[in-house]
XYZ file of C-alpha atoms in Angstrom:
745
model
C -90.469 0.662 -9.463
C -90.342 4.207 -8.093
C -88.546 2.908 -4.983
C -85.902 1.171 -7.170
C -85.375 4.368 -9.167
C -84.877 6.422 -5.983
C -82.416 3.840 -4.611
C -80.375 3.737 -7.863
C -80.286 7.545 -8.038
C -79.011 7.789 -4.459
C -76.411 5.080 -5.178
C -75.215 6.864 -8.333
C -74.791 10.214 -6.589
C -73.084 8.560 -3.626
C -70.549 6.990 -6.009
C -70.202 10.260 -7.874
C -69.458 12.256 -4.741
C -67.032 9.549 -3.550
C -65.026 9.824 -6.774
C -63.779 12.961 -8.544
C -64.021 12.994 -12.355
C -63.010 15.333 -15.162
C -62.690 14.939 -18.925
C -60.144 15.490 -21.695
C -61.046 16.092 -25.362
C -59.396 17.213 -28.587
C -59.774 20.941 -29.089
C -59.975 20.588 -32.879
C -62.437 17.703 -33.111
C -63.960 17.738 -29.600
C -63.675 13.926 -29.555
C -62.697 12.240 -26.289
C -59.003 11.383 -25.938
C -58.529 7.772 -24.843
C -55.386 6.763 -22.979
C -54.301 10.265 -21.999
C -52.210 10.396 -18.830
C -52.545 12.798 -15.945
C -50.269 13.457 -12.997
C -52.562 14.973 -10.372
C -52.293 16.152 -6.824
C -54.818 17.471 -4.354
C -54.194 20.810 -2.668
C -56.371 19.847 0.298
C -54.856 16.442 1.090
C -51.386 17.032 -0.397
C -51.658 13.603 -2.110
C -50.855 12.714 -5.730
C -51.303 9.892 -8.269
C -51.106 8.889 -11.964
C -54.383 8.176 -13.795
C -55.402 7.320 -17.388
C -58.476 8.498 -19.302
C -61.108 5.890 -20.225
C -62.902 5.241 -23.537
C -64.996 8.413 -23.047
C -62.028 10.603 -22.128
C -62.888 10.668 -18.400
C -60.325 10.686 -15.608
C -61.514 9.226 -12.297
C -59.711 9.715 -9.012
C -60.355 9.308 -5.339
C -58.617 12.609 -4.595
C -60.816 15.552 -3.691
C -61.123 18.919 -5.404
C -59.453 21.319 -5.945
C -56.873 19.452 -8.035
C -53.845 20.448 -10.064
C -52.990 18.235 -13.050
C -50.564 17.901 -15.923
C -52.300 16.222 -18.892
C -50.397 14.435 -21.692
C -51.363 12.612 -24.851
C -49.270 11.535 -27.830
C -49.568 14.135 -30.612
C -50.959 16.908 -28.349
C -49.472 19.739 -26.362
C -49.019 19.059 -22.658
C -51.140 21.253 -20.427
C -51.026 22.060 -16.714
C -54.352 23.158 -15.212
C -56.295 23.609 -11.968
C -59.558 21.652 -11.709
C -62.314 22.828 -9.355
C -65.346 20.629 -10.110
C -66.780 17.534 -11.842
C -67.785 19.453 -14.955
C -64.270 20.517 -15.826
C -63.286 19.654 -19.430
C -59.723 20.054 -20.709
C -59.213 20.563 -24.450
C -55.762 19.647 -25.809
C -54.248 21.215 -28.921
C -52.503 19.149 -31.591
C -48.752 19.720 -31.457
C -47.082 19.657 -34.861
C -43.651 19.129 -33.285
C -44.848 15.979 -31.570
C -44.942 14.191 -34.902
C -42.012 11.848 -35.446
C -38.819 13.749 -36.143
C -37.806 13.686 -39.795
C -34.344 12.296 -40.572
C -32.395 12.232 -43.840
C -29.157 10.340 -43.175
C -29.098 7.088 -45.135
C -32.731 7.473 -46.229
C -34.190 7.162 -49.709
C -36.259 10.207 -48.819
C -36.813 12.229 -45.626
C -38.940 10.204 -43.221
C -39.768 9.893 -39.544
C -37.116 8.431 -37.272
C -39.568 5.789 -36.107
C -40.120 4.512 -39.661
C -36.435 4.532 -40.573
C -34.745 1.182 -41.120
C -31.777 2.659 -39.200
C -31.802 3.801 -35.613
C -30.946 7.489 -35.972
C -29.927 9.536 -32.943
C -30.669 13.230 -33.383
C -29.310 16.223 -31.486
C -31.473 19.223 -32.296
C -31.031 22.978 -32.098
C -32.693 23.092 -28.660
C -29.928 20.924 -27.234
C -27.223 22.987 -28.959
C -28.687 26.179 -27.516
C -29.035 24.669 -24.052
C -25.368 23.747 -23.960
C -24.220 27.030 -25.531
C -21.667 24.888 -27.328
C -18.498 26.490 -28.684
C -17.568 23.352 -30.637
C -18.885 19.836 -31.199
C -16.820 18.447 -28.324
C -19.192 20.211 -25.907
C -22.155 18.436 -27.525
C -20.908 14.942 -28.379
C -18.715 14.288 -25.335
C -21.791 13.354 -23.264
C -23.079 10.761 -25.775
C -22.826 6.989 -25.203
C -20.645 4.724 -27.373
C -18.541 7.765 -28.272
C -15.112 8.670 -26.938
C -13.862 12.175 -27.670
C -10.398 13.461 -26.921
C -8.612 16.769 -27.270
C -4.919 16.920 -28.033
C -3.498 19.843 -26.084
C -0.445 19.897 -28.378
C -2.183 20.069 -31.757
C -5.508 21.461 -30.541
C -7.494 18.888 -32.516
C -10.639 17.104 -31.324
C -10.945 13.463 -32.422
C -13.633 10.841 -31.970
C -14.105 7.097 -31.749
C -17.374 5.183 -32.084
C -18.084 1.604 -30.961
C -14.424 1.317 -29.896
C -13.184 2.185 -33.416
C -11.086 5.251 -34.238
C -12.027 8.291 -36.252
C -10.888 6.744 -39.530
C -13.955 4.480 -39.292
C -16.404 7.309 -38.526
C -17.650 9.199 -41.567
C -18.174 12.880 -40.713
C -20.451 14.596 -43.222
C -21.450 18.218 -43.667
C -24.909 18.138 -45.278
C -24.103 14.691 -46.637
C -20.657 15.680 -48.009
C -17.468 14.105 -46.574
C -15.213 16.626 -44.845
C -11.470 16.965 -45.376
C -8.930 17.503 -42.590
C -5.269 16.877 -41.789
C -5.770 13.110 -42.313
C -7.563 13.429 -45.636
C -11.183 13.144 -46.687
C -13.546 11.590 -44.152
C -10.675 10.344 -41.969
C -10.431 11.329 -38.301
C -11.837 14.833 -38.849
C -11.028 17.532 -36.286
C -14.456 18.319 -34.830
C -13.107 21.568 -33.401
C -12.869 22.986 -36.937
C -16.623 22.941 -37.579
C -18.734 26.056 -37.097
C -21.221 24.939 -34.449
C -23.166 28.226 -34.603
C -24.659 27.297 -38.000
C -25.582 23.720 -37.103
C -29.319 22.998 -37.227
C -29.065 19.419 -35.970
C -26.755 16.404 -35.861
C -27.827 12.939 -37.000
C -25.830 9.893 -35.901
C -26.170 6.346 -37.186
C -24.135 3.609 -35.534
C -23.187 0.534 -37.479
C -22.029 -0.280 -41.017
C -22.966 2.371 -43.566
C -20.328 1.496 -46.167
C -22.867 0.709 -48.913
C -24.332 4.203 -48.665
C -21.298 6.288 -47.705
C -18.135 4.411 -48.596
C -15.378 2.389 -46.995
C -14.639 4.635 -44.005
C -18.196 4.452 -42.621
C -17.678 1.105 -40.872
C -18.396 2.313 -37.324
C -21.084 4.768 -38.349
C -21.893 8.213 -39.702
C -22.166 11.643 -38.101
C -24.092 13.959 -40.426
C -23.916 17.640 -39.476
C -26.915 19.391 -41.015
C -26.650 23.159 -41.292
C -29.254 25.906 -41.275
C -30.575 26.627 -44.762
C -33.827 28.493 -44.229
C -35.581 31.052 -42.056
C -39.124 31.369 -40.755
C -39.880 34.754 -42.309
C -38.539 36.942 -45.122
C -35.625 38.394 -43.153
C -33.705 37.130 -40.157
C -30.657 38.503 -38.375
C -29.086 36.505 -35.570
C -26.109 37.740 -33.563
C -24.456 36.166 -30.536
C -21.566 36.858 -28.222
C -20.203 34.273 -25.822
C -17.600 34.996 -23.152
C -16.079 32.106 -21.237
C -13.289 31.557 -18.775
C -10.682 28.867 -19.397
C -10.188 27.417 -15.972
C -9.830 30.501 -13.802
C -8.197 32.528 -16.569
C -10.119 35.372 -18.180
C -9.619 38.902 -19.448
C -11.389 40.962 -22.078
C -8.846 40.264 -24.829
C -5.874 38.055 -23.942
C -7.276 35.303 -21.730
C -10.371 33.145 -21.757
C -12.608 32.283 -24.712
C -14.317 34.937 -26.847
C -16.781 33.816 -29.530
C -18.869 36.341 -31.502
C -21.018 35.104 -34.402
C -23.559 36.523 -36.831
C -25.994 35.093 -39.378
C -28.095 36.937 -41.933
C -30.774 35.254 -44.047
C -33.001 36.823 -46.692
C -35.858 35.320 -48.737
C -35.511 37.438 -51.822
C -38.733 36.050 -53.284
C -40.585 32.746 -53.422
C -37.786 31.148 -55.450
C -34.555 32.655 -54.126
C -32.998 32.522 -50.672
C -29.540 33.575 -49.532
C -27.623 33.670 -46.245
C -24.201 34.499 -44.824
C -22.610 33.294 -41.591
C -19.555 34.444 -39.723
C -17.890 33.350 -36.503
C -14.690 34.269 -34.678
C -13.086 32.348 -31.850
C -10.196 33.603 -29.775
C -8.811 31.383 -27.018
C -6.074 32.573 -24.697
C -5.123 28.983 -23.944
C -4.719 27.543 -20.471
C -1.501 27.701 -18.532
C -2.341 24.829 -16.185
C 0.917 23.761 -14.555
C 3.083 25.657 -17.027
C 4.999 28.792 -16.099
C 6.217 31.861 -17.916
C 5.099 32.043 -21.552
C 4.285 28.342 -21.986
C 0.790 26.818 -21.821
C -0.584 23.353 -21.139
C -3.314 24.123 -23.722
C -2.174 26.354 -26.556
C -3.805 29.688 -27.490
C -5.945 29.491 -30.616
C -7.626 31.804 -33.112
C -10.311 30.766 -35.580
C -12.219 32.584 -38.282
C -15.091 30.783 -40.044
C -17.481 32.127 -42.645
C -19.911 30.714 -45.178
C -22.282 31.808 -47.899
C -25.281 29.899 -49.246
C -27.771 30.690 -51.944
C -30.724 28.516 -52.986
C -33.129 28.439 -55.913
C -36.355 26.465 -55.535
C -39.234 25.451 -57.779
C -42.109 23.079 -57.084
C -40.224 19.967 -58.237
C -36.643 21.217 -58.316
C -34.240 22.932 -55.946
C -30.532 23.670 -56.052
C -28.141 25.417 -53.704
C -24.515 26.482 -53.665
C -22.503 26.709 -50.463
C -19.037 28.128 -49.794
C -17.192 27.672 -46.464
C -13.854 29.013 -45.288
C -11.803 28.215 -42.169
C -8.615 29.868 -40.953
C -7.055 28.657 -37.706
C -3.885 29.613 -35.875
C -2.593 27.642 -32.923
C 0.315 29.150 -30.948
C 2.982 27.183 -29.081
C 4.792 29.839 -27.068
C 8.319 28.867 -26.096
C 10.393 29.483 -22.977
C 11.834 32.959 -22.532
C 15.592 33.050 -23.094
C 17.372 36.039 -21.535
C 20.646 34.390 -20.513
C 22.793 36.525 -22.822
C 22.910 40.169 -21.673
C 24.292 41.253 -25.080
C 21.118 40.347 -26.989
C 17.430 40.950 -26.426
C 15.361 38.289 -24.692
C 13.860 35.864 -27.236
C 11.867 32.644 -27.442
C 11.473 29.854 -30.003
C 7.761 29.834 -30.906
C 5.676 27.700 -33.252
C 2.455 28.429 -35.102
C 0.198 25.736 -36.582
C -1.773 27.306 -39.426
C -4.830 25.643 -41.001
C -6.773 26.848 -44.039
C -9.752 25.100 -45.611
C -11.976 26.060 -48.520
C -15.100 23.941 -49.046
C -17.443 24.280 -52.004
C -20.737 22.422 -52.441
C -23.340 22.305 -55.183
C -26.397 20.182 -54.394
C -29.665 19.706 -56.245
C -32.845 17.656 -56.013
C -35.128 17.040 -58.989
C -38.429 15.217 -58.597
C -39.691 13.497 -61.718
C -42.774 11.256 -61.951
C -40.762 8.029 -61.698
C -37.893 8.969 -59.317
C -36.022 11.670 -57.430
C -32.525 12.619 -58.619
C -30.131 13.956 -55.971
C -26.788 15.362 -57.129
C -23.781 16.555 -55.130
C -20.549 18.146 -56.360
C -17.973 19.349 -53.854
C -14.348 20.448 -53.636
C -12.278 20.683 -50.445
C -8.888 22.389 -50.267
C -7.193 21.906 -46.891
C -3.671 22.915 -45.880
C -1.749 22.901 -42.615
C 1.596 24.571 -42.017
C 3.913 24.473 -39.021
C 6.027 27.625 -38.781
C 8.862 27.731 -36.230
C 10.605 31.030 -35.596
C 12.620 33.018 -33.085
C 10.639 35.906 -31.600
C 12.364 38.983 -30.218
C 10.393 39.628 -27.020
C 11.205 43.351 -27.021
C 10.420 44.178 -30.662
C 8.132 41.176 -31.370
C 10.090 40.614 -34.586
C 10.054 37.062 -36.008
C 13.035 35.293 -37.562
C 12.579 31.920 -39.257
C 14.664 29.113 -37.767
C 15.903 25.961 -39.527
C 13.938 24.986 -42.633
C 13.648 21.427 -41.290
C 11.244 22.722 -38.655
C 8.884 24.260 -41.242
C 6.288 21.596 -42.077
C 3.518 21.637 -44.659
C 0.627 19.366 -45.577
C -2.229 19.731 -48.036
C -5.210 17.710 -49.240
C -7.351 18.559 -52.248
C -10.485 16.450 -52.622
C -13.059 16.362 -55.388
C -16.261 14.489 -54.510
C -19.422 13.833 -56.475
C -22.451 11.689 -55.746
C -25.607 11.034 -57.762
C -28.525 8.979 -56.539
C -31.813 7.988 -58.091
C -34.271 7.419 -55.260
C -37.768 5.924 -55.162
C -37.313 4.067 -58.446
C -40.172 1.668 -59.288
C -41.954 2.879 -56.172
C -45.048 0.933 -55.217
C -46.801 -0.775 -52.357
C -43.938 -3.300 -52.288
C -41.240 -0.622 -51.707
C -38.687 1.179 -53.918
C -35.130 1.043 -55.338
C -32.120 3.339 -55.034
C -29.279 3.546 -57.579
C -26.168 5.635 -57.039
C -22.636 6.508 -58.096
C -19.910 8.139 -56.036
C -16.456 9.429 -56.964
C -13.737 10.642 -54.585
C -10.393 11.896 -55.893
C -7.720 12.814 -53.333
C -4.441 14.662 -53.975
C -2.030 15.088 -51.065
C 1.448 16.465 -50.556
C 3.804 18.271 -48.220
C 6.783 17.681 -45.985
C 4.890 15.327 -43.642
C 4.305 12.890 -46.514
C 6.984 11.030 -48.434
C 8.460 12.885 -51.409
C 6.161 13.938 -54.217
C 2.428 14.493 -54.456
C 0.196 11.466 -53.934
C -3.185 10.703 -55.458
C -5.925 8.170 -54.880
C -9.305 7.691 -56.563
C -12.360 5.736 -55.439
C -15.205 5.133 -57.858
C -18.264 3.407 -56.448
C -21.591 2.124 -57.766
C -24.308 1.073 -55.342
C -27.821 -0.282 -55.435
C -30.279 -0.756 -52.583
C -33.956 -1.406 -52.168
C -36.537 -1.102 -49.421
C -38.957 -4.004 -49.491
C -42.161 -3.724 -47.470
C -43.467 -7.083 -46.294
C -46.885 -6.197 -44.994
C -47.355 -3.065 -42.946
C -44.853 -3.869 -40.200
C -41.749 -5.481 -41.756
C -39.192 -3.570 -43.833
C -36.060 -5.132 -45.370
C -33.297 -3.139 -47.048
C -30.564 -5.069 -48.899
C -27.722 -3.128 -50.513
C -24.645 -3.791 -52.624
C -21.690 -1.560 -53.528
C -18.923 -2.051 -56.098
C -15.816 0.102 -55.669
C -12.807 0.591 -57.911
C -9.684 1.978 -56.204
C -6.780 3.405 -58.199
C -4.190 1.714 -55.954
C -5.731 -1.433 -54.488
C -7.794 -4.301 -55.745
C -11.236 -4.102 -54.171
C -14.134 -6.413 -53.477
C -17.888 -5.696 -53.288
C -19.450 -4.704 -49.992
C -23.002 -5.503 -49.073
C -25.426 -5.007 -46.230
C -28.926 -5.909 -45.144
C -31.087 -3.967 -42.686
C -34.340 -5.155 -41.157
C -36.943 -3.132 -39.276
C -39.981 -4.826 -37.734
C -42.772 -3.036 -35.888
C -43.789 -5.923 -33.652
C -46.524 -3.808 -32.057
C -47.321 -0.077 -32.231
C -45.034 0.297 -29.204
C -42.281 -2.229 -29.963
C -39.776 -1.895 -32.840
C -36.903 -4.261 -33.617
C -34.037 -3.355 -35.952
C -31.067 -5.409 -37.023
C -28.300 -4.998 -39.591
C -25.352 -6.802 -41.095
C -22.630 -5.170 -43.175
C -19.603 -6.471 -45.011
C -16.963 -3.747 -44.997
C -13.922 -2.891 -47.081
C -11.440 -0.041 -46.531
C -8.347 0.713 -48.564
C -5.426 2.353 -46.705
C -5.548 6.139 -46.854
C -2.808 8.304 -48.351
C -1.763 9.300 -44.837
C -1.392 5.681 -43.707
C 0.613 4.825 -46.818
C 2.904 7.834 -47.043
C 2.998 9.607 -43.661
C 6.534 10.819 -42.906
C 6.780 12.947 -39.767
C 10.297 13.066 -38.338
C 11.635 15.815 -36.081
C 12.888 16.285 -32.531
C 9.561 15.108 -31.040
C 8.172 12.712 -33.659
C 9.243 9.649 -35.581
C 6.218 8.385 -37.529
C 6.406 6.651 -40.894
C 3.720 5.408 -43.255
C 3.727 1.911 -44.655
C 3.325 1.545 -48.445
C 2.974 -2.226 -48.007
C -0.335 -2.037 -46.136
C -3.207 -4.243 -47.246
C -6.911 -3.284 -47.342
C -9.148 -4.069 -44.372
C -12.199 -6.310 -44.438
C -14.849 -6.471 -41.768
C -18.136 -7.985 -40.668
C -20.470 -5.826 -38.568
C -23.633 -6.825 -36.738
C -25.967 -4.398 -34.970
C -29.345 -4.953 -33.351
C -31.635 -2.894 -31.155
C -35.105 -3.033 -29.632
C -37.140 0.085 -28.813
C -40.266 0.181 -26.705
C -42.446 3.266 -26.345
C -45.209 3.147 -23.764
C -48.493 4.534 -25.057
C -49.878 5.353 -21.642
C -46.660 6.752 -20.148
C -44.128 9.277 -21.488
C -41.361 6.655 -21.413
C -39.146 5.125 -24.125
C -36.495 2.436 -23.656
C -33.926 1.162 -26.144
C -31.571 -1.814 -25.855
C -28.849 -2.361 -28.469
C -25.790 -4.505 -29.143
C -23.019 -4.563 -31.754
C -20.111 -6.692 -32.961
C -17.350 -5.596 -35.367
C -14.934 -8.233 -36.649
C -11.882 -7.156 -38.706
C -9.327 -8.828 -40.926
C -6.134 -6.833 -41.608
C -7.074 -3.937 -39.314
C -4.700 -0.988 -39.914
C -3.218 0.394 -36.692
C -0.153 2.126 -35.229
C 2.764 -0.153 -34.390
C 5.962 0.542 -32.420
C 8.545 -2.276 -32.190
C 8.877 -3.401 -28.582
C 12.194 -3.884 -26.860
C 14.009 -1.530 -29.248
C 15.008 2.110 -29.011
C 14.753 4.942 -31.529
C 12.426 2.890 -33.728
C 9.824 4.650 -35.804
C 6.135 4.307 -35.063
C 4.482 3.049 -38.221
C 1.298 1.409 -39.474
C 0.679 -2.307 -39.728
C -2.098 -4.809 -40.455
C -3.471 -6.941 -37.619
C -4.778 -10.311 -38.723
C -7.630 -10.182 -36.222
C -9.421 -7.479 -34.258
C -12.885 -7.125 -32.744
C -15.010 -4.695 -30.813
C -18.347 -5.517 -29.242
C -20.740 -3.868 -26.863
C -24.216 -3.316 -25.574
C -26.176 -0.356 -24.270
C -29.477 0.488 -22.616
C -30.939 3.965 -22.900
C -34.199 5.601 -21.923
C -36.033 8.905 -21.976
C -39.023 10.277 -20.160
C -40.835 13.516 -19.491
C -42.397 14.154 -16.115
C -44.189 17.453 -15.531
C -41.602 20.058 -16.624
C -38.586 17.737 -16.563
C -37.060 15.974 -19.582
C -34.702 13.149 -18.680
C -32.458 11.045 -20.931
C -29.862 8.554 -19.815
C -28.327 5.134 -20.126
C -25.215 3.019 -19.896
C -23.017 1.031 -22.255
C -20.173 -1.486 -22.268
C -17.599 -1.415 -25.073
C -15.242 -4.379 -25.416
C -11.950 -4.312 -27.337
C -10.024 -7.389 -28.438
C -6.581 -7.948 -26.871
C -4.124 -9.304 -29.436
C -1.805 -10.644 -26.724
C -4.500 -13.139 -25.688
C -3.464 -15.221 -28.700
C -0.133 -16.027 -27.033
C -0.488 -15.010 -23.363
C -2.857 -15.901 -20.524
C -4.837 -12.661 -20.368
C -8.529 -11.802 -20.954
C -9.560 -11.879 -24.595
C -11.434 -8.567 -24.188
C -11.154 -5.517 -21.982
C -14.292 -3.454 -21.379
C -15.041 0.206 -20.881
C -18.189 1.210 -18.996
C -20.010 4.460 -19.783
C -22.996 6.082 -18.110
C -24.740 9.310 -19.004
C -27.678 11.430 -17.865
C -29.090 14.571 -19.468
C -31.932 16.518 -17.932
C -33.786 19.762 -18.601
C -36.130 21.465 -16.142
C -38.422 24.287 -17.264
C -39.370 26.584 -14.406
C -42.710 28.065 -15.493
C -42.926 30.292 -12.432
C -39.848 32.089 -13.788
C -41.307 32.421 -17.284
C -39.861 29.173 -18.625
C -36.329 29.547 -17.358
C -34.528 26.328 -18.340
C -32.011 24.514 -16.190
C -30.050 21.814 -18.046
C -27.484 19.349 -16.757
C -25.266 17.007 -18.802
C -23.316 14.242 -17.099
C -21.190 11.377 -18.371
C -18.995 8.829 -16.629
C -16.184 7.459 -18.776
C -14.860 4.247 -17.315
C -11.211 3.246 -17.407
C -9.829 2.478 -20.856
C -7.712 -0.665 -20.560
C -5.297 -2.660 -22.703
C -2.569 -5.246 -22.265
C 1.003 -4.592 -23.399
C 4.347 -6.269 -22.812
C 6.520 -4.635 -20.165
C 10.334 -4.353 -20.195
C 10.686 -8.000 -19.168
C 8.368 -9.161 -21.933
C 5.534 -9.934 -19.496
C 1.980 -8.836 -20.300
C 0.836 -6.004 -18.025
C -2.468 -4.144 -17.733
C -2.172 -0.534 -18.817
C -5.067 1.883 -18.468
C -6.271 5.439 -18.589
C -8.273 5.949 -15.413
C -11.977 6.779 -15.351
C -13.255 10.345 -15.130
C -16.524 12.317 -14.925
C -17.832 15.086 -17.164
C -20.538 17.428 -15.881
C -21.922 20.647 -17.406
C -24.663 22.867 -15.976
C -26.476 25.647 -17.859
C -29.279 28.170 -17.383
C -31.078 29.670 -20.378
C -34.003 31.971 -20.946
C -35.639 33.466 -24.027
C -37.521 36.756 -24.117
C -40.306 37.827 -26.475
C -38.123 40.632 -27.822
C -35.835 38.096 -29.533
C -33.217 38.272 -26.822
C -31.987 35.094 -25.149
C -29.423 34.571 -22.408
C -27.458 31.498 -21.387
C -25.047 31.069 -18.512
C -23.416 28.125 -16.872
C -20.361 26.120 -16.028
C -18.511 23.468 -18.011
C -16.469 20.747 -16.391
C -18.090 21.492 -13.035
C -16.070 18.702 -11.404
C -12.819 20.405 -12.495
C -11.277 17.416 -14.282
C -7.935 18.316 -15.885
C -5.683 15.237 -16.052
C -6.278 11.552 -15.359
C -3.811 8.879 -14.361
C -2.341 7.060 -17.324
C -0.113 4.018 -17.087
C 0.185 3.757 -20.873
C 3.609 4.468 -22.373
C 4.193 7.863 -23.928
C 2.648 8.509 -27.326
C 3.508 10.836 -30.138
C 3.033 13.915 -27.935
C 4.243 12.560 -24.654
C 2.658 10.397 -22.030
C 3.772 9.445 -18.573
C 1.595 9.375 -15.528
C -1.028 11.918 -16.579
C -3.216 12.317 -19.659
C -4.709 15.788 -20.325
C -8.504 15.658 -20.570
C -9.918 19.152 -20.066
C -8.661 22.577 -19.071
C -10.379 23.034 -15.727
C -13.766 24.301 -14.597
C -14.979 27.216 -16.698
C -17.893 29.673 -16.621
C -19.654 31.248 -19.575
C -22.261 33.836 -20.509
C -23.922 33.940 -23.919
C -26.098 36.767 -25.262
C -28.081 36.082 -28.432
C -30.425 38.373 -30.331
C -32.703 37.479 -33.262
C -34.507 39.987 -35.423
C -37.211 38.572 -37.703
C -39.770 40.164 -39.990
């Protein structure tokens, strides 16, 4: 027996010395952590491998000490350590931020993104700071299934989602529809949103018409602003200086963006904050000469004030926002007449917007009541004048060149959430009212008005612990058009702890907007007319996605697909084969978009990596009568990565890349033969460096449009602002430096 004991002891120690082991535990509970992952490498052999902890929290490896390892476990902070012997024990701390991110868009109550019946994409403040974004174009242009464009003539930034234009994408500010030059919630100019006060952006693709109304057929972008601070007082100030292409000077050229935010917790119940931001862009000359610019100079002033009162079961806040924007179109210098001073015909595009919000939440024992009241007052004026270039005096030209447009929108929404809440689920009831008034010289004569009154009901039904079904129904009454109910059903199924399947169907309805009905824009460069005979649109939308999150690896994959089918789609129409005909709006009997995407994210050592690809297909109407493909497809690919260099005290290097494939369509040429027209593919690439200091100071520097994309080939015929062989995309490679300081106590 003694001999057997000696032999077993020798065998055990031989195995022990042939294999290196170390252990991982929870710092709070000292229990072993099962399924933790470790990326290790040996300093002596210069070899590395991935290993997983066993049921006792032990890692076992054939590599020899000393070792360096990065240890990870879901719900705990990652740690990077050096390990010298078998007795080494690593204790991991619970990381509060590792819990599932809370989302609010389309939810009955705030809940984790993983438990949401919708797939919600979130862009947080870390990403916004990494990109040092000056507007939302900088942030959203690298996202899949989105196409963003900037109009160098009007200065506006527009968006499409799932191959559908901005009129199908509901843009919300804290859940409230925004108003722009196309009306409420329709094709909002993303460049007129103060990005410096954005806390995060939540995006939901797919039909959201039951929750948010008729113009949420492609999806919703909810911009959630900052409404709180960590301590009693917080002052944040930033200054960003950026070239525009190669153009820069302290005052007249380049991009200059100072901003400031002050928040104060007056006591436990009251909080108040103010925000202010200025933007001055010198424009970009590009290929223009003299006074003219390819991209017009712009000035913006944005400010807001918020105050909040909060009790244990009740909170209410009031918010006031103001925007003033001036876009300058500088004309050609005219000095042909020696008897008069040199002059130029200039134009200014002036935008003003006041936005008021009052929101409250009241928790009672049987439900939660959320109430929103808002008023938006938006106006845009085009002022053409002759400028004396010696005295700078302005003289108004013909009154026909002075254009005005205004929209006034009252919006209110009340929802009762978590009604009849129990183990089976809960119910939501809601009402929504939108009243639009519009007028001006770019609409047909007289002020126009339109009212939408909606009632909706939805429920979340829990079938066991893993299956969630949400049916919803909305009734809408429109002051101009006869409407029909819209309904939707969403399903979320946690097949396993790692695998989640979501699917949705939505029946959509959208009445023509006031702009589509009454647009009247006729001058030397435009001939666009509304169509009062338009009919409402109807649609069917299907979306599905599967997400898989590996428990043993820091890797998540998501595959998704969508189909949108329209009856009476409203679109621009220009009669072919005729000259001097107005571009107007018309209904298409049939239209579809469809697509699929695959995305993934991982974290390896100090590198975060996100990326994927997508295909978006658009129906070709000519296929009904001509031998051409029924769909054309656009391919997109993106990659976003962040590398934290710990040796340089957590200096962050971030890169954002997106490939936008060619955008194709079939049109009839001069001979009446179908021909493929397309906007060629292009690449977007931004690179930034950022670093925060303990004093509250942070610095960011980098380059946008590193690949120096300016124009892309375009074989499409000229649009409302021109066309030809080139389409403007960006204004050349630029460089920026941002300085930010935060004072908290």
